[in-house]
mmCIF file of C-alpha atoms and ligand atoms in Angstrom:
data_model
loop_
_atom_site.group_PDB
_atom_site.id
_atom_site.type_symbol
_atom_site.label_atom_id
_atom_site.label_comp_id
_atom_site.label_asym_id
_atom_site.label_seq_id
_atom_site.Cartn_x
_atom_site.Cartn_y
_atom_site.Cartn_z
ATOM 1 C CA UNK A 1 -4.849 -26.772 31.387
ATOM 2 C CA UNK A 2 -6.252 -26.925 27.867
ATOM 3 C CA UNK A 3 -4.639 -24.622 25.374
ATOM 4 C CA UNK A 4 -6.930 -21.779 24.257
ATOM 5 C CA UNK A 5 -8.087 -21.957 20.622
ATOM 6 C CA UNK A 6 -6.693 -19.747 17.852
ATOM 7 C CA UNK A 7 -7.421 -19.608 14.139
ATOM 8 C CA UNK A 8 -4.724 -19.360 11.513
ATOM 9 C CA UNK A 9 -6.283 -18.517 8.173
ATOM 10 C CA UNK A 10 -4.473 -18.450 4.858
ATOM 11 C CA UNK A 11 -5.851 -16.079 2.249
ATOM 12 C CA UNK A 12 -4.812 -18.319 -0.611
ATOM 13 C CA UNK A 13 -4.059 -15.942 -3.454
ATOM 14 C CA UNK A 14 -1.094 -15.199 -5.730
ATOM 15 C CA UNK A 15 1.061 -12.072 -5.716
ATOM 16 C CA UNK A 16 -0.592 -11.105 -9.015
ATOM 17 C CA UNK A 17 -4.041 -11.103 -7.337
ATOM 18 C CA UNK A 18 -3.005 -8.195 -5.100
ATOM 19 C CA UNK A 19 -4.699 -4.866 -5.853
ATOM 20 C CA UNK A 20 -1.251 -3.287 -5.252
ATOM 21 C CA UNK A 21 0.109 -5.406 -8.104
ATOM 22 C CA UNK A 22 -2.860 -4.883 -10.398
ATOM 23 C CA UNK A 23 -2.573 -1.116 -9.960
ATOM 24 C CA UNK A 24 1.208 -1.059 -10.527
ATOM 25 C CA UNK A 25 2.736 0.109 -13.794
ATOM 26 C CA UNK A 26 5.153 -2.829 -13.927
ATOM 27 C CA UNK A 27 4.443 -6.504 -14.504
ATOM 28 C CA UNK A 28 6.074 -9.823 -13.700
ATOM 29 C CA UNK A 29 6.156 -12.777 -16.066
ATOM 30 C CA UNK A 30 6.395 -15.153 -13.089
ATOM 31 C CA UNK A 31 3.056 -16.930 -12.722
ATOM 32 C CA UNK A 32 1.444 -18.021 -9.479
ATOM 33 C CA UNK A 33 4.041 -16.432 -7.199
ATOM 34 C CA UNK A 34 3.500 -17.904 -3.725
ATOM 35 C CA UNK A 35 1.739 -21.132 -4.573
ATOM 36 C CA UNK A 36 4.846 -23.282 -4.311
ATOM 37 C CA UNK A 37 4.847 -22.679 -0.586
ATOM 38 C CA UNK A 38 1.894 -25.051 -0.063
ATOM 39 C CA UNK A 39 3.893 -28.184 0.640
ATOM 40 C CA UNK A 40 6.190 -26.537 3.187
ATOM 41 C CA UNK A 41 3.170 -24.890 4.825
ATOM 42 C CA UNK A 42 1.403 -28.227 5.189
ATOM 43 C CA UNK A 43 4.558 -29.735 6.720
ATOM 44 C CA UNK A 44 4.897 -26.792 9.106
ATOM 45 C CA UNK A 45 1.276 -27.201 10.244
ATOM 46 C CA UNK A 46 1.730 -30.936 10.672
ATOM 47 C CA UNK A 47 4.872 -30.373 12.764
ATOM 48 C CA UNK A 48 2.848 -28.149 15.093
ATOM 49 C CA UNK A 49 -0.313 -30.249 15.058
ATOM 50 C CA UNK A 50 -2.172 -27.218 13.705
ATOM 51 C CA UNK A 51 -5.336 -27.121 11.616
ATOM 52 C CA UNK A 52 -5.837 -24.057 9.413
ATOM 53 C CA UNK A 53 -8.502 -22.542 7.185
ATOM 54 C CA UNK A 54 -7.520 -21.776 3.597
ATOM 55 C CA UNK A 55 -9.679 -19.062 2.059
ATOM 56 C CA UNK A 56 -8.996 -19.924 -1.579
ATOM 57 C CA UNK A 57 -9.289 -17.729 -4.682
ATOM 58 C CA UNK A 58 -11.076 -20.409 -6.659
ATOM 59 C CA UNK A 59 -9.618 -19.658 -10.087
ATOM 60 C CA UNK A 60 -6.443 -21.126 -8.550
ATOM 61 C CA UNK A 61 -8.378 -24.329 -7.901
ATOM 62 C CA UNK A 62 -9.338 -24.452 -11.578
ATOM 63 C CA UNK A 63 -5.698 -24.210 -12.641
ATOM 64 C CA UNK A 64 -4.132 -26.258 -9.839
ATOM 65 C CA UNK A 65 -6.829 -28.575 -8.466
ATOM 66 C CA UNK A 66 -4.224 -31.001 -7.103
ATOM 67 C CA UNK A 67 -2.899 -28.377 -4.685
ATOM 68 C CA UNK A 68 -6.337 -27.691 -3.241
ATOM 69 C CA UNK A 69 -7.115 -31.399 -2.977
ATOM 70 C CA UNK A 70 -3.843 -31.882 -1.105
ATOM 71 C CA UNK A 71 -4.880 -29.248 1.442
ATOM 72 C CA UNK A 72 -8.416 -30.605 1.773
ATOM 73 C CA UNK A 73 -7.158 -34.154 2.296
ATOM 74 C CA UNK A 74 -5.638 -33.112 5.617
ATOM 75 C CA UNK A 75 -7.337 -31.690 8.698
ATOM 76 C CA UNK A 76 -7.559 -28.223 7.128
ATOM 77 C CA UNK A 77 -10.666 -26.384 5.993
ATOM 78 C CA UNK A 78 -11.204 -25.035 2.481
ATOM 79 C CA UNK A 79 -13.274 -21.836 2.369
ATOM 80 C CA UNK A 80 -13.778 -19.166 -0.287
ATOM 81 C CA UNK A 81 -11.861 -15.979 -1.046
ATOM 82 C CA UNK A 82 -14.013 -15.267 -4.189
ATOM 83 C CA UNK A 83 -13.323 -16.591 -7.665
ATOM 84 C CA UNK A 84 -11.051 -13.866 -9.069
ATOM 85 C CA UNK A 85 -10.106 -11.721 -6.031
ATOM 86 C CA UNK A 86 -11.894 -8.560 -7.164
ATOM 87 C CA UNK A 87 -13.083 -5.948 -4.666
ATOM 88 C CA UNK A 88 -16.752 -6.779 -4.194
ATOM 89 C CA UNK A 89 -17.894 -3.176 -3.750
ATOM 90 C CA UNK A 90 -16.505 -2.359 -7.218
ATOM 91 C CA UNK A 91 -18.676 -5.008 -8.908
ATOM 92 C CA UNK A 92 -22.338 -4.859 -9.910
ATOM 93 C CA UNK A 93 -24.910 -7.144 -8.313
ATOM 94 C CA UNK A 94 -24.701 -9.857 -10.985
ATOM 95 C CA UNK A 95 -20.887 -9.933 -10.824
ATOM 96 C CA UNK A 96 -20.918 -10.122 -7.025
ATOM 97 C CA UNK A 97 -23.382 -13.004 -7.089
ATOM 98 C CA UNK A 98 -21.206 -14.749 -9.658
ATOM 99 C CA UNK A 99 -17.986 -14.295 -7.624
ATOM 100 C CA UNK A 100 -19.590 -15.886 -4.553
ATOM 101 C CA UNK A 101 -21.548 -18.665 -6.255
ATOM 102 C CA UNK A 102 -18.881 -19.724 -8.770
ATOM 103 C CA UNK A 103 -16.233 -19.844 -6.077
ATOM 104 C CA UNK A 104 -18.241 -22.140 -3.837
ATOM 105 C CA UNK A 105 -19.195 -24.453 -6.718
ATOM 106 C CA UNK A 106 -15.592 -24.688 -7.994
ATOM 107 C CA UNK A 107 -14.179 -25.379 -4.515
ATOM 108 C CA UNK A 108 -16.832 -27.974 -3.669
ATOM 109 C CA UNK A 109 -16.382 -29.698 -7.031
ATOM 110 C CA UNK A 110 -12.611 -29.731 -6.519
ATOM 111 C CA UNK A 111 -12.607 -31.073 -2.962
ATOM 112 C CA UNK A 112 -15.871 -33.026 -2.785
ATOM 113 C CA UNK A 113 -16.524 -31.305 0.534
ATOM 114 C CA UNK A 114 -18.935 -28.621 1.688
ATOM 115 C CA UNK A 115 -17.623 -25.065 1.664
ATOM 116 C CA UNK A 116 -19.336 -22.890 4.265
ATOM 117 C CA UNK A 117 -16.936 -20.009 4.965
ATOM 118 C CA UNK A 118 -16.115 -16.856 3.052
ATOM 119 C CA UNK A 119 -13.671 -13.967 3.253
ATOM 120 C CA UNK A 120 -13.816 -10.928 0.949
ATOM 121 C CA UNK A 121 -10.620 -9.541 -0.624
ATOM 122 C CA UNK A 122 -9.327 -6.580 1.442
ATOM 123 C CA UNK A 123 -12.302 -7.019 3.822
ATOM 124 C CA UNK A 124 -14.260 -5.068 1.212
ATOM 125 C CA UNK A 125 -17.987 -5.883 0.981
ATOM 126 C CA UNK A 126 -21.155 -4.377 -0.486
ATOM 127 C CA UNK A 127 -24.299 -3.487 1.491
ATOM 128 C CA UNK A 128 -26.127 -6.682 0.389
ATOM 129 C CA UNK A 129 -23.194 -8.889 1.397
ATOM 130 C CA UNK A 130 -24.884 -11.163 3.941
ATOM 131 C CA UNK A 131 -27.967 -11.877 1.824
ATOM 132 C CA UNK A 132 -25.685 -12.633 -1.146
ATOM 133 C CA UNK A 133 -23.699 -15.039 1.023
ATOM 134 C CA UNK A 134 -26.813 -16.825 2.271
ATOM 135 C CA UNK A 135 -28.203 -17.109 -1.276
ATOM 136 C CA UNK A 136 -24.909 -18.665 -2.413
ATOM 137 C CA UNK A 137 -25.099 -21.247 0.389
ATOM 138 C CA UNK A 138 -22.449 -19.961 2.793
ATOM 139 C CA UNK A 139 -22.910 -20.164 6.556
ATOM 140 C CA UNK A 140 -20.288 -17.852 7.953
ATOM 141 C CA UNK A 141 -18.397 -14.747 6.908
ATOM 142 C CA UNK A 142 -14.888 -13.746 7.960
ATOM 143 C CA UNK A 143 -14.693 -10.403 6.153
ATOM 144 C CA UNK A 144 -14.769 -8.016 9.088
ATOM 145 C CA UNK A 145 -11.625 -6.378 10.443
ATOM 146 C CA UNK A 146 -12.977 -4.600 13.540
ATOM 147 C CA UNK A 147 -10.033 -2.218 13.670
ATOM 148 C CA UNK A 148 -9.735 1.530 13.866
ATOM 149 C CA UNK A 149 -10.217 3.394 10.606
ATOM 150 C CA UNK A 150 -6.968 3.248 8.612
ATOM 151 C CA UNK A 151 -7.061 5.860 5.834
ATOM 152 C CA UNK A 152 -6.775 4.251 2.395
ATOM 153 C CA UNK A 153 -7.310 0.804 3.902
ATOM 154 C CA UNK A 154 -10.359 -0.257 5.873
ATOM 155 C CA UNK A 155 -11.735 -0.285 9.392
ATOM 156 C CA UNK A 156 -13.776 1.993 11.603
ATOM 157 C CA UNK A 157 -17.034 0.326 10.587
ATOM 158 C CA UNK A 158 -17.643 -2.456 13.067
ATOM 159 C CA UNK A 159 -17.093 -3.006 16.737
ATOM 160 C CA UNK A 160 -17.339 -6.743 17.298
ATOM 161 C CA UNK A 161 -14.507 -8.750 18.747
ATOM 162 C CA UNK A 162 -15.803 -12.327 18.621
ATOM 163 C CA UNK A 163 -18.137 -14.600 16.639
ATOM 164 C CA UNK A 164 -21.632 -13.146 16.416
ATOM 165 C CA UNK A 165 -24.782 -13.457 14.314
ATOM 166 C CA UNK A 166 -24.445 -11.322 11.168
ATOM 167 C CA UNK A 167 -27.620 -9.503 12.242
ATOM 168 C CA UNK A 168 -25.444 -7.802 14.846
ATOM 169 C CA UNK A 169 -23.630 -6.020 11.985
ATOM 170 C CA UNK A 170 -26.560 -5.661 9.619
ATOM 171 C CA UNK A 171 -30.157 -5.925 10.895
ATOM 172 C CA UNK A 172 -31.213 -7.033 7.399
ATOM 173 C CA UNK A 173 -28.810 -9.990 7.362
ATOM 174 C CA UNK A 174 -30.512 -13.385 7.010
ATOM 175 C CA UNK A 175 -30.741 -15.471 10.185
ATOM 176 C CA UNK A 176 -28.240 -18.311 10.285
ATOM 177 C CA UNK A 177 -25.250 -16.419 8.894
ATOM 178 C CA UNK A 178 -22.481 -15.924 11.463
ATOM 179 C CA UNK A 179 -19.600 -13.458 11.440
ATOM 180 C CA UNK A 180 -16.086 -14.369 12.570
ATOM 181 C CA UNK A 181 -14.106 -11.116 12.813
ATOM 182 C CA UNK A 182 -10.310 -11.162 12.487
ATOM 183 C CA UNK A 183 -8.251 -10.502 15.605
ATOM 184 C CA UNK A 184 -7.282 -6.949 16.462
ATOM 185 C CA UNK A 185 -5.061 -5.699 19.273
ATOM 186 C CA UNK A 186 -7.197 -4.599 22.239
ATOM 187 C CA UNK A 187 -7.223 -0.792 22.722
ATOM 188 C CA UNK A 188 -4.822 -0.118 19.836
ATOM 189 C CA UNK A 189 -7.362 -1.738 17.496
ATOM 190 C CA UNK A 190 -5.012 -2.662 14.683
ATOM 191 C CA UNK A 191 -5.051 -6.150 13.130
ATOM 192 C CA UNK A 192 -2.701 -8.722 14.674
ATOM 193 C CA UNK A 193 -1.453 -10.021 11.335
ATOM 194 C CA UNK A 194 -1.120 -9.059 7.675
ATOM 195 C CA UNK A 195 0.997 -5.952 7.190
ATOM 196 C CA UNK A 196 0.865 -5.313 10.954
ATOM 197 C CA UNK A 197 2.702 -8.525 11.759
ATOM 198 C CA UNK A 198 5.363 -7.683 9.165
ATOM 199 C CA UNK A 199 5.719 -4.124 10.518
ATOM 200 C CA UNK A 200 5.481 -4.722 14.278
ATOM 201 C CA UNK A 201 6.964 -8.243 14.518
ATOM 202 C CA UNK A 202 5.752 -11.523 15.984
ATOM 203 C CA UNK A 203 6.016 -10.280 19.590
ATOM 204 C CA UNK A 204 3.244 -7.806 18.842
ATOM 205 C CA UNK A 205 1.055 -10.538 17.326
ATOM 206 C CA UNK A 206 1.715 -12.980 20.172
ATOM 207 C CA UNK A 207 0.944 -10.331 22.812
ATOM 208 C CA UNK A 208 -2.362 -9.632 21.047
ATOM 209 C CA UNK A 209 -3.185 -13.337 20.934
ATOM 210 C CA UNK A 210 -2.603 -13.628 24.687
ATOM 211 C CA UNK A 211 -4.680 -10.559 25.489
ATOM 212 C CA UNK A 212 -7.583 -11.831 23.385
ATOM 213 C CA UNK A 213 -7.380 -15.339 24.888
ATOM 214 C CA UNK A 214 -7.532 -13.756 28.347
ATOM 215 C CA UNK A 215 -10.824 -12.170 27.290
ATOM 216 C CA UNK A 216 -12.150 -15.571 26.117
ATOM 217 C CA UNK A 217 -11.702 -14.675 22.447
ATOM 218 C CA UNK A 218 -10.068 -17.021 19.934
ATOM 219 C CA UNK A 219 -7.608 -14.830 18.002
ATOM 220 C CA UNK A 220 -8.172 -15.030 14.238
ATOM 221 C CA UNK A 221 -4.962 -14.491 12.272
ATOM 222 C CA UNK A 222 -4.421 -14.313 8.514
ATOM 223 C CA UNK A 223 -1.380 -14.715 6.305
ATOM 224 C CA UNK A 224 -0.837 -14.916 2.540
ATOM 225 C CA UNK A 225 1.306 -17.437 0.621
ATOM 226 C CA UNK A 226 3.066 -14.596 -1.231
ATOM 227 C CA UNK A 227 4.233 -13.152 2.124
ATOM 228 C CA UNK A 228 6.247 -16.333 2.675
ATOM 229 C CA UNK A 229 8.320 -16.202 -0.539
ATOM 230 C CA UNK A 230 10.797 -13.825 -2.159
ATOM 231 C CA UNK A 231 8.734 -11.564 -4.413
ATOM 232 C CA UNK A 232 9.836 -10.456 -7.887
ATOM 233 C CA UNK A 233 10.563 -6.715 -8.118
ATOM 234 C CA UNK A 234 7.712 -4.920 -9.923
ATOM 235 C CA UNK A 235 7.750 -1.180 -10.664
ATOM 236 C CA UNK A 236 5.027 0.664 -8.782
ATOM 237 C CA UNK A 237 4.281 -1.981 -6.131
ATOM 238 C CA UNK A 238 4.672 -0.148 -2.793
ATOM 239 C CA UNK A 239 7.641 -1.067 -0.589
ATOM 240 C CA UNK A 240 5.313 -2.023 2.267
ATOM 241 C CA UNK A 241 4.182 -5.047 0.207
ATOM 242 C CA UNK A 242 7.761 -6.375 0.163
ATOM 243 C CA UNK A 243 8.667 -5.519 3.759
ATOM 244 C CA UNK A 244 9.618 -8.585 5.830
ATOM 245 C CA UNK A 245 8.359 -11.104 3.281
ATOM 246 C CA UNK A 246 10.176 -14.384 2.545
ATOM 247 C CA UNK A 247 12.452 -15.942 5.189
ATOM 248 C CA UNK A 248 11.573 -13.308 7.835
ATOM 249 C CA UNK A 249 7.884 -14.094 7.546
ATOM 250 C CA UNK A 250 8.453 -17.852 7.537
ATOM 251 C CA UNK A 251 10.355 -17.496 10.848
ATOM 252 C CA UNK A 252 7.584 -15.300 12.288
ATOM 253 C CA UNK A 253 4.919 -17.832 11.360
ATOM 254 C CA UNK A 254 6.894 -20.654 12.945
ATOM 255 C CA UNK A 255 7.227 -18.639 16.147
ATOM 256 C CA UNK A 256 3.496 -18.001 16.257
ATOM 257 C CA UNK A 257 2.765 -21.707 15.769
ATOM 258 C CA UNK A 258 5.098 -22.526 18.683
ATOM 259 C CA UNK A 259 2.871 -20.600 21.089
ATOM 260 C CA UNK A 260 0.680 -22.552 23.531
ATOM 261 C CA UNK A 261 -2.517 -22.279 21.490
ATOM 262 C CA UNK A 262 -4.611 -24.978 19.860
ATOM 263 C CA UNK A 263 -4.838 -23.963 16.214
ATOM 264 C CA UNK A 264 -8.251 -24.985 14.927
ATOM 265 C CA UNK A 265 -10.236 -24.153 11.802
ATOM 266 C CA UNK A 266 -12.439 -21.094 11.512
ATOM 267 C CA UNK A 267 -15.460 -23.348 11.102
ATOM 268 C CA UNK A 268 -14.657 -25.066 14.413
ATOM 269 C CA UNK A 269 -14.663 -21.747 16.264
ATOM 270 C CA UNK A 270 -17.905 -20.628 14.605
ATOM 271 C CA UNK A 271 -19.604 -23.952 15.352
ATOM 272 C CA UNK A 272 -18.375 -24.014 18.968
ATOM 273 C CA UNK A 273 -19.639 -20.477 19.483
ATOM 274 C CA UNK A 274 -23.008 -21.316 17.939
ATOM 275 C CA UNK A 275 -23.353 -24.440 20.125
ATOM 276 C CA UNK A 276 -22.369 -22.437 23.200
ATOM 277 C CA UNK A 277 -25.005 -19.864 22.358
ATOM 278 C CA UNK A 278 -27.682 -22.526 21.754
ATOM 279 C CA UNK A 279 -27.049 -23.866 25.255
ATOM 280 C CA UNK A 280 -27.523 -20.426 26.697
ATOM 281 C CA UNK A 281 -23.822 -19.976 27.277
ATOM 282 C CA UNK A 282 -23.992 -22.175 30.323
ATOM 283 C CA UNK A 283 -21.120 -24.622 29.871
ATOM 284 C CA UNK A 284 -19.279 -24.406 33.148
ATOM 285 C CA UNK A 285 -15.659 -23.389 32.955
ATOM 286 C CA UNK A 286 -15.692 -23.032 29.182
ATOM 287 C CA UNK A 287 -13.527 -20.186 27.998
ATOM 288 C CA UNK A 288 -14.325 -20.622 24.304
ATOM 289 C CA UNK A 289 -15.541 -17.480 22.615
ATOM 290 C CA UNK A 290 -19.311 -17.463 22.340
ATOM 291 C CA UNK A 291 -21.628 -15.964 19.781
ATOM 292 C CA UNK A 292 -21.987 -12.492 21.174
ATOM 293 C CA UNK A 293 -25.485 -11.147 20.716
ATOM 294 C CA UNK A 294 -24.516 -7.755 22.058
ATOM 295 C CA UNK A 295 -26.105 -8.233 25.454
ATOM 296 C CA UNK A 296 -22.894 -8.846 27.324
ATOM 297 C CA UNK A 297 -19.541 -10.507 27.404
ATOM 298 C CA UNK A 298 -17.616 -7.467 26.301
HETATM 299 ZN ZN1 ZN B 301 -6.925 -11.508 -0.562
#
């Protein structure tokens, strides 16, 4: 039997891009903490025949274009995680437009390939998000964590569990923009990865992946390069940021990749869902997640 699809996305940012670092009273003089993990990540993915999507903070591509080219030269997808990793809702309209447009231009110039996907830092977006994305030339968004409301974090806003047209989330969204929500644990409705993987362990994440696959949903996971390295101590950065980073997280990621899933890019899942929808969802025996227009399948 074919392995069900899953998406492993890498929010490609440095430790110093974290809001928790920017808001801390301390500083580190180590630059680009996390980026050195690229080569071992690419080897790990190759060992497991996995394709991943790298949502890249594009100012990194300006400073280290060779790293981004190395990723793009494999089977992986390069997508955008803004230019500077600022919370979009804290920016004015001109700044938001600039974050989205500059990022796509920089990443396309660096890789020579089209960039169609986007994820907002901290899943934080403004009310004009989808029209901004369309104007900047993106085709899909991956900035929705359809989890329960977590005070001080995010969540509680959307109730979609699989790829869908963005109009499902915002009636004013332009046609042609799709949403790919990140995976959350059924019923519990907490994300399967990020802090939740580091707190609850890989068994929790793997159980969630299985439960979603059983529902015909491709689980969408996300990890950060800085989670995979030993972080420098910085006064004021909360302990939760450090918890189970480094070797623990590298082992957890390996265990997830060993599971019987086919790890494909985010764009692949969005395109498969769109094609499925265009055919009226009639492919016999296909368990791939479809674009859910809200009329069924839940
Ligand atoms: Zn981020």
